[in-house]
Amino acid sequence: MNIIETRQLSRRYGRTEALHSLDLDVPAGTIFALIGANGAGKTTAIKVLMNLLAPTGGDARVLGVDSRRLGPAERRQIGYVSENQKLPDWMTVRQLLDYCRPFYPTWDRELEARLLAQFELPADRAIRHLSRGMAMKTALLSSLAYRPRLLVLDEPFSGLDPLVRDEFIRGMLEVSQQLEWTIFISSHDINEVEQLADWIGVIDAGRLTFAEPIGQLQGRFRRVEVTLDAGAPPPANPPASWLELGREGNLTRFIESRYEPAAFERSRQERFGDAAVAAHPMTLREIFVVLTRANRAQARKDAA
Amino acid sequence: MNLTGHIVRKDLFRLRWLLVLWVLALVARLTFADLQAMAGESGLGIFRFAALTFGGWFLPALGIGLLMGLQSDDPVSGQEAFWITRPISGGRLLAAKSLTLALFLAVPVAVTLPWWLLHGYGAGQVAQAATATVAIQASLFLLAVPIVVISPNGSRFILNLAAVALFFGLAELAWWMMGNYSSAVGRIVGESRGGFTIALWVTVVITTTLIQYLTRRTWLSVAILAVALVAVRNGWSPNAVPAELAPVTVPAPVLHLPLKAGTRAARLGTALAVQDVQGNDPRGVLAVVVESTPDFSALYDRLLYGPQHGKEPREFYFAVNRRDGNVIQAEVAREDASLKVATLRYFVSTLVFSPAGTRRGSYPQDRPAWIKDAELVKVVSNDGDALRLALAATGLEPAVSP
């Protein structure tokens, strides 16, 4: 079952298309990271999903309900934390929790107390006097204490210093072990979500490049280095799955985007014979960079 | 209802200091007005100035501030509000804000009630004054609501307010430069246009509020507001009357008011009373006639202050209309003329929310009038060639022998 589904979802700002025919499925129980550069369309996607913005085309369903019809019943099951959200900053942390509590029948006071201690938040300090990291933790706490089925985090790490960011992530991971939920998180920094997510989707210029489990993604990407004899010709007719093919001296490099050990071994034998071939696993960041470059090159080609 | 009340309590707690300031300002205004009333003509002008400042500027500004404060915690414009992503429906939020606003409307009444009782108001007068007070406060809120609901925060509200003021300023300037600026229109035209404007604005208030709370389509509200502002500008303006539209004279409601101290007559919410008949004169009887009207002093403070500086009031004053056919124009009805205007400037009584008949002290704007075989009329506008009369008192016969 998918907690979030979008079909042909589009959103325009005047002539600018911030989202282009987005087809996205977020399976229940996953921690799904939507990755993209600044301006790629992540926040717009989340705003449409949360019904903060109306789509200009297509559909989005959240918890099985059309996002345009999200009402209090659904909101009670959704937690939302965003760098763009304006908290009532005149309240203290405790006042915010006291204010939010009656709106949620499932509010767990024990969990609230545990998280308050875990996040080390000063309960009686006004939110406007909190650091940015603490304010984000406060927003997170007010979105966790009712055990939402879906937690949506829009750039939660933006502007946080590394120490606070690590604390935030650690806190999230600890809470994740206590709750059964789906997390949908957007970020422009892949390193941040790598520790958290088990699914990843990459969005670029409003288009979803791909979305799949991280393990599967990392399994199918390899940085390949082939040491050829001097004067040997470059590989002829490289398959489409080879990205960023290049040669430096007798070293040929490329990224295999559909790596599968047996098939790769056969291909290696056919193309390179006895040449030394090394296939290195790639980090998520490397994969992200490669895919973004490839997509932009393809877009330029299409535009030309 | 519990959750609605929960939001109301949150808002009241947040605005508690502003509310305290508001109450203090209301008390201060009443106190200053009372001091001025007790001091009378020879009193210190500082009290009058203070009452004017509080009543004309500070209290309205605080009222608007409260309205903006109420909305700015849960803005219905933009995408950053906290409540939008919480299980709070637009309808519930609207109910909560409306309830809080209703409580705000009750505050001036609650604060002023002791003054009314202190000044000898009866139950009916308290009800009348309370209604007027609520109406004034509600009018102030209604003026600001459409701009408040399209503003995501306080600074944008001020910016939007400035934009509206700029619009009206430029429109007025353009009108003046095109040479269309002229004197006031007749009462009927003015009233009908005023009615249209009020109806239009109330519609805009309701429409934009519902749109913002239920759908948050700010662009639609802004479009409606822009169209309404243009319509209001053209509808309200007294300068837009075509020249061929002749003023319409409407028969004024007539009152019978024997010229004898203590007699009273009332019609359409305005009462005339002969307060004193001071003696004989070959030309008639010297009488002091006072008027009491519903108390809209907060709104009309500036009008009330006008005559004190020696300027002839343009409207809301009495003139004497002789039966011999010589209609006394407003310009004639001055102190130096043979027939004096029987004016009552009820500055004191209105500021202390007291009916004119129970005013305290004496105020120099109470003018004696020479009346003989005449009608007393209230001049509501002067169109140059005709006076528009709203109220007439006939049968002003001397109650004492000439």
XYZ file of C-alpha atoms in Angstrom:
706
model
C 0.000 0.000 0.000
C 1.220 3.452 -0.884
C 0.879 6.250 1.621
C 1.518 8.877 -1.050
C 0.662 8.546 -4.717
C 0.897 11.163 -7.404
C -0.107 10.819 -11.023
C 0.898 13.359 -13.648
C 1.120 15.915 -10.894
C 2.003 19.373 -12.194
C 2.277 22.809 -10.732
C 3.004 26.015 -12.570
C 3.955 29.452 -11.293
C 3.046 31.611 -14.249
C 5.237 30.343 -17.066
C 7.528 28.403 -14.799
C 6.733 24.741 -14.410
C 7.849 23.795 -10.920
C 6.483 20.255 -11.155
C 6.151 18.328 -14.362
C 3.967 15.223 -14.545
C 5.246 13.773 -11.314
C 4.451 10.093 -10.828
C 5.489 9.104 -7.359
C 4.663 6.193 -5.047
C 5.755 6.203 -1.438
C 5.201 2.770 0.098
C 3.884 2.550 3.627
C 6.470 1.981 6.309
C 9.381 3.428 4.374
C 11.582 6.411 4.993
C 11.470 8.046 1.606
C 13.936 10.802 0.763
C 13.153 13.175 -2.089
C 16.462 14.581 -3.197
C 17.080 17.492 -5.513
C 19.078 20.649 -5.938
C 17.671 23.953 -4.727
C 14.756 24.914 -6.954
C 14.278 21.361 -8.225
C 10.655 21.280 -7.076
C 10.872 19.411 -3.763
C 9.131 22.026 -1.644
C 6.487 22.618 -4.294
C 5.791 18.880 -4.362
C 5.405 18.775 -0.602
C 3.216 21.883 -0.563
C 0.911 20.295 -3.106
C 0.844 17.048 -1.121
C -0.014 18.969 2.044
C -2.664 21.010 0.209
C -0.800 24.225 0.864
C -0.796 24.727 -2.896
C -3.304 23.529 -5.441
C -1.923 21.485 -8.336
C -2.380 22.871 -11.823
C -2.616 19.366 -13.235
C -2.767 15.723 -12.224
C -3.661 14.212 -8.881
C -2.085 13.536 -5.562
C -3.391 11.183 -2.906
C -2.173 11.198 0.656
C -3.349 8.475 3.039
C -5.740 7.487 0.270
C -7.380 10.916 0.101
C -7.138 13.492 -2.659
C -4.658 16.050 -1.350
C -7.115 18.851 -2.142
C -9.580 17.231 0.244
C -7.258 16.777 3.199
C -9.256 17.646 6.284
C -8.850 17.494 10.043
C -9.351 13.699 10.043
C -6.300 13.211 7.834
C -4.288 15.984 9.441
C -4.540 14.155 12.744
C -2.484 11.394 11.140
C 0.077 13.613 9.436
C 3.049 15.344 10.967
C 4.607 18.192 9.026
C 7.859 19.949 9.748
C 9.257 22.522 7.384
C 11.862 25.209 7.437
C 9.189 27.423 5.851
C 6.590 26.831 8.522
C 5.975 29.727 10.871
C 5.585 28.464 14.416
C 3.688 30.640 16.907
C 6.973 31.862 18.264
C 5.486 33.872 21.143
C 4.621 30.584 22.835
C 6.986 28.627 25.003
C 7.698 25.033 24.043
C 5.298 23.868 26.721
C 2.575 26.287 25.613
C 2.906 25.023 22.050
C 2.507 21.437 23.201
C -0.433 22.397 25.415
C -2.029 24.171 22.471
C -1.518 21.302 20.031
C -2.519 18.460 22.367
C -6.344 18.825 22.314
C -6.423 18.639 18.536
C -5.057 15.084 18.551
C -7.019 12.269 20.192
C -3.956 10.018 19.849
C -1.591 12.420 21.609
C 0.747 10.397 23.803
C 1.824 12.412 26.850
C 4.358 9.818 27.831
C 5.975 9.974 24.406
C 5.828 13.785 24.590
C 7.696 13.770 27.908
C 10.230 11.261 26.613
C 10.900 13.252 23.449
C 11.106 16.504 25.374
C 13.854 15.003 27.471
C 15.500 13.288 24.536
C 15.627 16.467 22.456
C 16.853 18.412 25.504
C 14.390 21.237 24.874
C 13.884 24.028 27.439
C 10.140 23.713 28.007
C 9.626 27.186 29.437
C 11.573 29.183 26.909
C 9.750 31.135 24.195
C 10.224 29.607 20.756
C 11.494 32.914 19.389
C 14.396 32.668 21.820
C 15.379 29.191 20.693
C 18.168 28.451 18.266
C 17.134 27.323 14.831
C 18.008 23.723 15.646
C 15.948 23.774 18.808
C 13.023 25.391 17.026
C 13.125 22.590 14.444
C 13.228 20.031 17.219
C 10.240 21.728 18.841
C 8.332 21.534 15.568
C 9.339 17.896 15.266
C 8.244 17.104 18.797
C 4.862 18.737 18.220
C 4.513 16.550 15.124
C 5.611 13.280 16.704
C 3.761 13.140 19.996
C 0.505 12.012 18.416
C 2.207 9.123 16.593
C 1.357 10.190 13.045
C 1.073 7.598 10.315
C 2.925 9.925 7.960
C 5.652 12.396 8.837
C 6.565 14.933 6.184
C 9.851 16.780 6.635
C 10.663 19.573 4.221
C 14.354 20.466 4.305
C 14.548 19.848 8.038
C 18.329 20.153 8.115
C 18.606 23.397 6.245
C 20.622 25.924 8.180
C 21.497 23.539 10.990
C 25.106 23.266 12.016
C 26.599 19.767 11.666
C 26.437 18.972 15.361
C 22.759 19.889 15.673
C 22.033 18.115 12.417
C 23.585 14.905 13.708
C 21.612 15.227 16.939
C 18.457 15.764 14.946
C 19.099 12.713 12.796
C 20.008 10.604 15.805
C 16.803 11.699 17.484
C 14.818 10.794 14.386
C 16.419 7.375 14.205
C 15.725 6.683 17.850
C 12.108 7.723 17.474
C 11.807 5.665 14.310
C 12.458 2.553 16.346
C 9.565 3.466 18.631
C 6.965 4.260 15.968
C 5.430 2.583 12.970
C 5.144 5.227 10.349
C 6.137 6.478 6.948
C 8.525 9.376 6.632
C 8.690 11.549 3.557
C 11.704 13.810 3.731
C 13.054 16.325 1.253
C 16.605 17.542 1.167
C 19.148 18.981 -1.185
C 21.964 17.282 0.701
C 22.157 13.586 0.048
C 24.644 12.964 2.869
C 22.060 14.027 5.410
C 19.382 11.609 4.362
C 21.694 8.731 3.524
C 21.766 7.738 7.186
C 17.984 7.846 7.465
C 16.288 6.836 4.264
C 15.605 3.413 2.806
C 13.954 4.757 -0.362
C 15.136 7.592 -2.490
C 13.637 9.670 -5.265
C 15.560 12.235 -7.233
C 13.832 15.262 -8.656
C 15.404 17.659 -11.103
C 13.776 20.665 -12.774
C 10.388 19.472 -11.598
C 10.763 15.975 -13.052
C 11.245 12.791 -11.107
C 14.408 11.150 -12.341
C 13.919 7.901 -10.488
C 12.610 6.503 -7.240
C 13.666 3.201 -5.759
C 15.015 1.554 -2.603
C 18.489 2.809 -1.722
C 19.926 -0.696 -1.494
C 18.686 -1.478 -4.975
C 19.994 1.823 -6.322
C 23.430 1.364 -4.856
C 23.421 -2.235 -6.076
C 22.922 -1.232 -9.713
C 25.509 1.543 -9.855
C 29.213 0.868 -10.212
C 32.159 3.061 -11.082
C 34.043 0.955 -13.585
C 37.716 1.363 -14.427
C 39.226 -0.602 -17.292
C 42.959 -0.652 -17.914
C 43.442 -1.113 -21.658
C 46.619 -1.636 -23.612
C 48.178 1.488 -24.988
C 46.730 2.194 -28.410
C 43.694 -0.003 -27.872
C 40.549 1.631 -29.323
C 37.870 2.933 -26.963
C 34.872 0.681 -26.431
C 32.651 0.750 -29.491
C 28.873 1.300 -29.251
C 28.685 1.711 -25.498
C 25.262 0.771 -24.093
C 22.919 3.472 -22.810
C 23.480 2.295 -19.265
C 27.089 3.505 -19.418
C 27.306 7.035 -18.224
C 30.179 9.509 -18.281
C 32.396 7.374 -20.440
C 35.917 8.828 -20.570
C 39.521 7.890 -21.055
C 42.737 9.073 -19.453
C 45.837 7.452 -20.881
C 45.220 3.741 -20.857
C 42.518 4.010 -18.182
C 38.906 4.003 -19.371
C 36.242 4.989 -16.866
C 32.493 4.900 -16.939
C 29.511 4.504 -14.652
C 27.465 1.358 -15.118
C 23.885 2.291 -14.152
C 22.415 -1.213 -14.572
C 24.985 -3.284 -12.801
C 24.192 -6.924 -12.324
C 27.177 -9.146 -11.473
C 26.586 -12.002 -13.913
C 25.581 -9.803 -16.836
C 28.461 -7.460 -16.133
C 30.939 -10.321 -16.135
C 29.670 -11.502 -19.504
C 29.854 -8.014 -20.945
C 33.344 -7.546 -19.554
C 34.531 -10.721 -21.243
C 32.964 -9.686 -24.554
C 34.224 -6.137 -24.619
C 37.476 -6.119 -22.742
C 38.743 -9.683 -22.779
C 41.575 -10.034 -20.354
C 41.912 -6.321 -19.557
C 41.914 -5.429 -15.888
C 38.437 -4.270 -14.915
C 37.487 -2.918 -11.466
C 33.868 -2.185 -10.517
C 33.659 0.010 -7.400
C 30.487 0.546 -5.393
C 29.378 4.171 -5.336
C 28.098 6.408 -2.590
C 24.642 7.835 -2.873
C 26.127 11.280 -3.419
C 28.187 10.041 -6.393
C 25.158 8.374 -7.905
C 23.097 11.512 -7.411
C 25.699 13.703 -9.110
C 26.060 11.347 -12.048
C 22.324 11.074 -12.578
C 21.772 14.797 -12.335
C 24.463 15.459 -14.925
C 23.074 12.790 -17.231
C 19.568 14.162 -16.985
C 20.644 17.706 -17.676
C 22.678 16.574 -20.680
C 19.641 14.692 -21.966
C 17.434 17.732 -21.402
C 19.868 19.914 -23.352
C 19.895 17.364 -26.150
C 16.100 17.242 -26.205
C 15.891 21.024 -26.213
C 18.341 21.265 -29.114
C -17.014 23.825 20.463
C -14.286 22.788 22.892
C -11.616 23.124 20.245
C -13.088 26.430 19.068
C -12.962 27.670 22.643
C -9.403 26.372 22.874
C -8.400 28.625 19.963
C -10.301 31.569 21.496
C -8.470 31.140 24.807
C -5.158 30.995 22.994
C -5.898 34.254 21.174
C -7.113 36.033 24.290
C -3.992 34.928 26.151
C -1.757 36.131 23.362
C -3.468 39.522 23.089
C -3.941 40.023 26.827
C -1.532 42.973 27.139
C -2.938 44.714 24.093
C -6.412 44.240 25.564
C -5.290 45.755 28.859
C -3.847 48.720 26.964
C -7.115 49.077 25.081
C -9.154 49.127 28.268
C -6.801 51.704 29.791
C -7.120 53.883 26.700
C -10.912 53.644 26.832
C -10.913 54.634 30.497
C -8.472 57.472 29.823
C -10.607 58.870 27.044
C -13.717 58.865 29.188
C -11.830 60.411 32.071
C -10.438 63.196 29.912
C -13.872 63.893 28.444
C -15.403 64.027 31.899
C -12.696 66.377 33.140
C -13.341 68.613 30.165
C -17.066 68.552 30.829
C -16.566 69.508 34.455
C -14.121 72.249 33.534
C -16.593 73.715 31.067
C -15.795 76.607 28.775
C -12.944 77.851 30.876
C -11.476 74.374 31.197
C -8.102 73.302 30.073
C -7.932 72.544 26.389
C -5.515 69.764 27.151
C -8.373 67.515 28.247
C -10.193 68.127 25.023
C -7.017 67.480 23.061
C -6.361 64.295 25.021
C -9.902 63.069 24.521
C -9.644 63.854 20.833
C -6.316 62.076 20.538
C -7.534 58.976 22.326
C -10.905 58.905 20.631
C -9.847 59.876 17.142
C -6.525 58.132 16.749
C -5.291 55.976 19.565
C -8.391 53.870 20.123
C -9.055 53.174 16.429
C -5.378 52.309 15.969
C -5.520 49.948 18.940
C -8.710 48.413 17.600
C -7.090 47.740 14.241
C -3.994 46.445 16.052
C -6.140 43.969 17.963
C -7.775 42.804 14.776
C -4.425 42.331 13.060
C -2.999 40.636 16.144
C -5.925 38.274 16.184
C -5.356 37.299 12.584
C -1.575 37.350 12.381
C -1.148 34.315 14.641
C -3.241 32.231 12.251
C -2.974 33.978 8.900
C -5.364 32.828 6.203
C -3.114 34.088 3.448
C 0.147 32.494 2.350
C 1.383 28.954 2.901
C 3.436 29.236 6.063
C 0.766 29.341 8.738
C 1.018 26.797 11.499
C -2.686 25.992 11.651
C -2.960 24.947 8.012
C -1.076 21.712 8.595
C -2.846 20.946 11.837
C -6.302 19.372 12.239
C -8.017 22.751 12.284
C -10.586 23.416 9.602
C -11.031 26.865 8.109
C -14.613 26.872 9.359
C -13.538 26.182 12.937
C -10.869 28.849 12.786
C -13.392 31.346 11.399
C -15.825 30.495 14.196
C -13.097 30.993 16.801
C -11.955 34.313 15.374
C -15.538 35.560 15.041
C -16.200 34.660 18.649
C -13.085 36.492 19.803
C -14.027 39.504 17.728
C -17.485 39.498 19.311
C -15.804 39.545 22.724
C -13.709 42.495 21.581
C -16.890 44.335 20.602
C -18.237 43.901 24.106
C -15.162 45.427 25.751
C -15.934 49.141 25.085
C -19.507 48.601 26.282
C -18.341 46.903 29.464
C -15.799 49.631 30.135
C -18.211 52.497 29.461
C -21.204 51.068 31.294
C -20.207 52.578 34.679
C -19.958 56.021 33.028
C -23.387 55.719 31.511
C -24.856 54.761 34.859
C -22.914 57.517 36.575
C -24.414 60.051 34.202
C -27.936 58.951 34.885
C -28.690 56.867 31.834
C -31.845 54.827 31.907
C -32.065 51.290 30.548
C -33.236 52.472 27.148
C -30.466 55.015 26.862
C -27.877 52.446 27.918
C -29.182 50.096 25.241
C -29.065 52.866 22.662
C -25.571 53.961 23.624
C -24.340 50.351 23.776
C -25.730 49.672 20.306
C -24.059 52.783 18.973
C -20.756 51.885 20.622
C -20.816 48.361 19.208
C -21.788 49.742 15.806
C -18.838 52.123 15.783
C -16.373 49.411 16.820
C -17.857 46.921 14.357
C -17.620 49.526 11.574
C -13.955 49.984 12.357
C -13.346 46.229 12.238
C -15.383 45.866 9.053
C -13.296 48.527 7.359
C -10.113 46.604 8.064
C -11.207 42.969 7.730
C -10.734 42.531 3.950
C -7.218 43.920 4.168
C -6.406 41.866 7.237
C -7.480 38.557 5.705
C -5.290 38.988 2.636
C -2.240 39.919 4.717
C 0.011 37.073 5.878
C 1.602 39.210 8.603
C 1.531 42.618 10.275
C 4.046 44.308 8.024
C 2.199 43.199 4.913
C -1.004 44.515 6.455
C 0.533 47.958 6.906
C 1.861 47.797 3.358
C -1.551 46.804 2.004
C -3.224 49.543 4.032
C -0.760 52.072 2.630
C -1.510 50.806 -0.884
C -5.238 51.357 -0.362
C -4.604 54.850 1.042
C -2.335 55.611 -1.907
C -5.019 54.429 -4.289
C -7.598 56.751 -2.781
C -5.114 59.617 -2.654
C -4.169 59.242 -6.303
C -7.781 58.796 -7.356
C -8.715 61.990 -5.532
C -5.809 63.847 -7.077
C -6.693 62.635 -10.562
C -10.302 63.665 -10.021
C -9.235 67.094 -8.878
C -6.845 67.529 -11.805
C -9.594 66.633 -14.235
C -11.598 69.502 -12.784
C -14.389 67.354 -11.456
C -14.080 68.513 -7.905
C -17.222 70.304 -6.807
C -19.406 70.805 -3.799
C -21.446 68.177 -2.062
C -24.361 66.375 -3.628
C -27.866 66.374 -2.299
C -28.874 64.278 0.633
C -30.814 61.670 -1.280
C -28.006 61.026 -3.734
C -25.508 60.967 -0.917
C -27.587 58.598 1.153
C -28.224 56.218 -1.681
C -24.556 56.187 -2.575
C -23.628 55.717 1.031
C -26.063 52.833 1.272
C -24.610 51.290 -1.842
C -21.098 51.683 -0.515
C -21.925 50.115 2.817
C -23.760 47.207 1.205
C -20.888 46.678 -1.198
C -18.291 46.747 1.542
C -20.213 44.334 3.765
C -20.471 41.990 0.793
C -16.744 42.296 0.223
C -16.066 41.604 3.892
C -18.169 38.449 3.870
C -16.880 37.223 0.510
C -13.183 37.751 1.113
C -13.419 36.317 4.625
C -15.108 33.141 3.424
C -12.708 32.768 0.505
C -9.653 33.176 2.692
C -10.787 30.964 5.537
C -12.219 28.198 3.399
C -10.030 28.189 0.288
C -7.151 30.662 0.870
C -7.299 31.872 -2.739
C -5.723 35.205 -1.983
C -5.499 36.266 -5.619
C -9.288 35.989 -5.878
C -9.821 38.045 -2.727
C -7.367 40.672 -3.933
C -9.195 40.891 -7.264
C -12.556 41.288 -5.512
C -11.104 43.895 -3.182
C -9.563 45.867 -6.036
C -12.837 45.968 -7.954
C -14.692 46.943 -4.788
C -12.266 49.747 -4.006
C -12.759 51.244 -7.440
C -16.523 50.939 -7.045
C -16.409 52.419 -3.550
C -14.300 55.325 -4.752
C -16.766 56.121 -7.494
C -19.806 55.293 -5.421
C -18.845 57.229 -2.353
C -17.487 60.305 -3.981
C -19.807 63.287 -3.788
C -17.948 64.773 -6.721
C -19.140 62.340 -9.304
C -22.645 63.727 -9.667
C -23.504 64.771 -13.197
C -24.427 68.437 -13.431
C -27.877 67.724 -14.828
C -28.887 65.792 -11.722
C -30.982 68.314 -9.863
C -31.081 68.136 -6.087
C -34.147 66.383 -4.811
C -36.108 67.926 -2.035
C -37.766 65.468 0.246
C -40.453 66.563 2.656
C -38.864 66.679 6.043
C -40.469 64.904 8.943
C -42.253 67.518 10.965
C -42.221 67.829 14.700
C -44.498 69.864 16.827
C -42.442 71.609 19.448
C -44.159 74.217 21.587
C -41.720 76.924 22.479
C -41.856 76.384 26.178
C -39.069 75.347 28.472
C -38.996 71.598 28.972
C -41.010 70.573 25.925
C -39.600 67.784 23.809
C -40.336 66.121 20.527
C -38.614 63.260 18.852
C -38.601 61.733 15.418
C -36.339 59.302 13.635
C -33.929 58.987 16.494
C -33.376 62.702 16.890
C -35.000 64.604 19.702
C -35.442 68.345 20.059
C -36.041 69.967 23.375
C -36.603 73.528 24.422
C -34.213 73.889 27.268
C -34.859 77.455 28.125
C -36.914 80.447 27.046
C -35.022 83.425 28.172
C -37.217 86.433 27.620
C -38.902 88.817 25.278
C -37.675 90.776 22.328
C -39.525 92.779 19.699
C -38.321 90.336 17.079
C -39.273 87.186 18.897
C -38.297 84.935 21.742
C -34.803 84.046 22.798
C -34.753 80.296 23.206
C -32.200 77.605 23.695
C -33.153 74.531 21.764
C -31.066 71.443 22.120
C -30.871 68.318 20.114
C -30.040 64.848 21.255
C -29.144 62.156 18.824
C -27.805 58.649 19.052
C -24.237 58.795 20.191
C -21.799 58.351 17.362
C -19.260 60.597 18.976
C -16.312 58.315 18.426
C -16.875 58.484 14.722
C -17.842 62.111 14.548
C -15.433 63.684 16.985
C -13.839 65.604 14.201
C -17.142 66.961 12.988
C -18.030 68.021 16.469
C -14.808 69.840 16.907
C -15.215 71.833 13.727
C -17.316 74.746 14.992
C -15.060 75.454 17.916
C -12.525 77.012 15.660
C -14.902 79.577 14.272
C -15.732 77.696 11.108
C -19.279 77.435 9.984
C -20.349 73.825 10.170
C -21.358 72.461 6.805
C -24.021 70.264 8.190
C -25.650 68.995 11.343
C -26.741 72.295 12.679
C -29.944 74.158 13.130
C -31.200 77.052 11.166
C -34.313 79.106 11.526
C -36.760 79.001 8.686
C -39.310 81.776 8.866
C -42.819 81.276 7.713
C -42.887 84.504 5.799
C -41.175 82.685 2.950
C -37.663 83.934 3.593
C -35.711 80.760 3.743
C -32.723 81.287 5.884
C -29.680 80.007 4.144
C -26.973 78.405 6.132
C -24.678 81.296 5.379
C -27.086 83.735 6.932
C -27.485 81.764 10.052
C -24.537 83.127 11.893
C -24.138 84.878 15.141
C -24.000 88.306 13.546
C -27.177 87.895 11.585
C -30.446 89.229 12.846
C -31.753 85.723 13.168
C -29.299 83.554 14.941
C -28.767 79.893 14.427
C -30.051 77.743 17.179
C -27.143 75.391 17.155
C -26.224 72.833 19.600
C -22.770 71.430 19.473
C -22.993 68.513 21.768
C -19.331 67.971 22.301
C -19.597 67.526 26.022
C -22.637 65.363 26.104
C -21.492 63.041 23.378
C -18.035 62.548 24.692
C -19.283 61.499 28.056
C -21.993 59.431 26.438
C -24.682 61.442 27.997
C -27.809 62.605 26.185
C -27.695 66.227 25.261
C -30.483 67.074 27.633
C -28.440 65.901 30.568
C -25.192 67.496 29.518
C -22.899 68.772 32.171
C -21.589 72.282 32.398
C -22.180 74.896 29.770
C -20.560 74.927 26.445
C -20.241 78.011 24.263
C -21.634 76.269 21.214
C -25.137 76.365 22.683
C -26.480 79.370 20.810
C -29.628 81.262 21.621
C -31.996 81.714 18.730
C -34.474 84.412 17.892
C -37.590 82.627 16.932
C -40.919 84.095 15.931
C -43.554 82.342 13.955
C -40.911 80.072 12.587
C -39.983 76.531 11.914
C -36.909 74.943 13.298
C -35.142 72.820 10.837
C -32.045 70.740 10.823
C -29.911 71.445 7.803
C -28.183 68.336 6.636
C -26.603 69.715 3.515
C -26.281 72.898 1.569
C -26.323 72.456 -2.166
C -25.865 76.121 -2.898
C -29.343 76.855 -4.094
C -31.265 74.697 -1.696
C -31.057 73.496 1.812
C -31.861 69.884 2.538
C -33.933 69.667 5.628
C -34.059 66.535 7.675
C -36.127 67.598 10.613
C -38.521 70.405 11.174
C -40.263 71.672 14.234
C -43.346 73.719 13.630
C -45.474 75.713 15.937
C -42.640 77.503 17.608
C -44.849 80.028 19.234
C -43.735 82.189 22.118
C -44.645 80.611 25.377
C -44.221 83.934 27.093
C -45.968 87.117 26.194
C -44.045 89.502 23.971
